[in-house]
Amino acid sequence: MVAPDEAPFLLACRRRPSPHVPVWFMRQAGRALPEYRARRGSGSILEAIHQPELVAELTLQPVRRYGVDAAILFSDIVVPVAAIGFGVDVVPGTGPVVTEPFRSKEDLGRLRPLEPEEDTPYVVEAVRQLASELSVPLIGFAGAPFTVASYLIEGGPSRSHARTKALMHAEPSTWWALLDALADLALASLRSQVRAGAQAVQLFDSWAGALSAVDYAELVLPVTRRIFDGLADLDVPRIHFGVGTGELLGLMAEAGPDVVGVDWRVPIDVAWSRIGEDKAVQGNLDPAVCLAPWDVVETETRKILNQAGGRPGHVFNLGHGVLPDTDPAILERVVELVHNA
Ligand code: 1CP
């Protein structure tokens, strides 16, 4: 475990002055790294996640390579639903796939509470190992109810989230029961990760940006708030992230996190004013920019640092995950630049 008063990442999450702007990258473990491709093997990520030593190694790789200020557990947002037997797999090249999608209130019977020590002992074990080995804080994470519900209802990745939106409007009581069950899974999973040594948590509501602000406020925000409230006693920074959430940033802040993640669509200073000065912000370099030559990446990185203006409470990150074609050397240079700015 890292002393909370000494880790730049934890200081920034608390909006306290830090020796440098901390930086980590969403999806920092993964196909952009040759050492990942060498160790990961083929097959579903869910099988890899059952091996704590492998998980610890894949989590550590980007910390060694990039010198980032935080590690994020190598896992996936569908791990809890898969562990309670909903019938989810993660297909390489596609993402989560559900054999029998959630279609009606009868499917609520296929969900049950998560007992992390029994259902996902391999996750708890990996977090324990990492907490004792890492020199930077470990971020635990979970998928937020809306985003996980979308996979369960659509049966896999979706652009429109049409069936999900139809269900939320057509059958509110089923929707709330589903979201409540998924919130309980996220809470149980996050609490167990913190108990095992995670020093911050991130709730990924990756696809919340598909919703209007009114629908988000009425049909998603209340359960999200319940998750953040349910973590308050653990005293670890809570990060809330989604993509395409420019119109939702104020509402996402109202849900109660300490830090709000921002994608690249809104300049970080504008985002910060929507979120409120009483929260920290995380972001927001466009991952696609990292495929351009270094001088472009440098200009865009400096622009973000200038917009944040050195105010305490900025965690540098990408606006979404590292793209597989990214040259790791570019990300190494981003870390160096952010640290020396
Ligand atoms: O098997 C593989 O190696 C395939 C690729 C992969 C990886 C490396 C998947 C399948 N998941 C992961 C790991 C993962 N997933 C991590 C840890 C790695 C790290 O961050 O360093 C994390 C935090 C996630 C979380 C996750 N999974 C999210 C939220 C983050 C985000 O990208 O918005 C989401 C939406 C998923 C679903 C998912 N899992 C995998 C894929 C390809 C997808 C996205 C599919 C889609 O587009 O809907």
mmCIF file of N, CA and C in Angstrom, residues 6 44 50 106 136 168 229 293 315 332:
data_model
loop_
_atom_site.group_PDB
_atom_site.id
_atom_site.type_symbol
_atom_site.label_atom_id
_atom_site.label_comp_id
_atom_site.label_asym_id
_atom_site.label_seq_id
_atom_site.Cartn_x
_atom_site.Cartn_y
_atom_site.Cartn_z
ATOM 1 N N GLU A 6 1.382 10.700 0.124
ATOM 2 C CA GLU A 6 2.579 10.824 -0.708
ATOM 3 C C GLU A 6 2.328 10.530 -2.182
ATOM 4 N N SER A 44 -10.712 -16.184 -23.928
ATOM 5 C CA SER A 44 -11.461 -15.098 -23.308
ATOM 6 C C SER A 44 -10.675 -14.455 -22.179
ATOM 7 N N HIS A 50 -9.068 -15.347 -14.185
ATOM 8 C CA HIS A 50 -9.064 -16.384 -13.148
ATOM 9 C C HIS A 50 -7.663 -16.700 -12.624
ATOM 10 N N GLU A 106 -39.065 -11.566 -16.150
ATOM 11 C CA GLU A 106 -38.722 -12.942 -15.757
ATOM 12 C C GLU A 106 -37.198 -13.112 -15.639
ATOM 13 N N VAL A 136 2.712 2.331 -6.697
ATOM 14 C CA VAL A 136 1.717 3.382 -6.947
ATOM 15 C C VAL A 136 0.343 2.834 -6.539
ATOM 16 N N MET A 168 -36.198 0.863 -20.634
ATOM 17 C CA MET A 168 -36.207 1.822 -19.523
ATOM 18 C C MET A 168 -37.464 2.683 -19.538
ATOM 19 N N ASP A 229 -22.677 6.810 -2.624
ATOM 20 C CA ASP A 229 -22.976 6.933 -1.184
ATOM 21 C C ASP A 229 -22.521 5.678 -0.438
ATOM 22 N N PRO A 293 2.149 12.056 -35.147
ATOM 23 C CA PRO A 293 3.552 12.253 -34.757
ATOM 24 C C PRO A 293 3.670 13.004 -33.433
ATOM 25 N N VAL A 315 -6.110 15.138 -12.803
ATOM 26 C CA VAL A 315 -5.453 13.858 -13.097
ATOM 27 C C VAL A 315 -5.416 13.740 -14.607
ATOM 28 N N GLU A 332 4.893 6.872 -23.308
ATOM 29 C CA GLU A 332 6.016 7.128 -22.387
ATOM 30 C C GLU A 332 6.369 8.608 -22.395
#
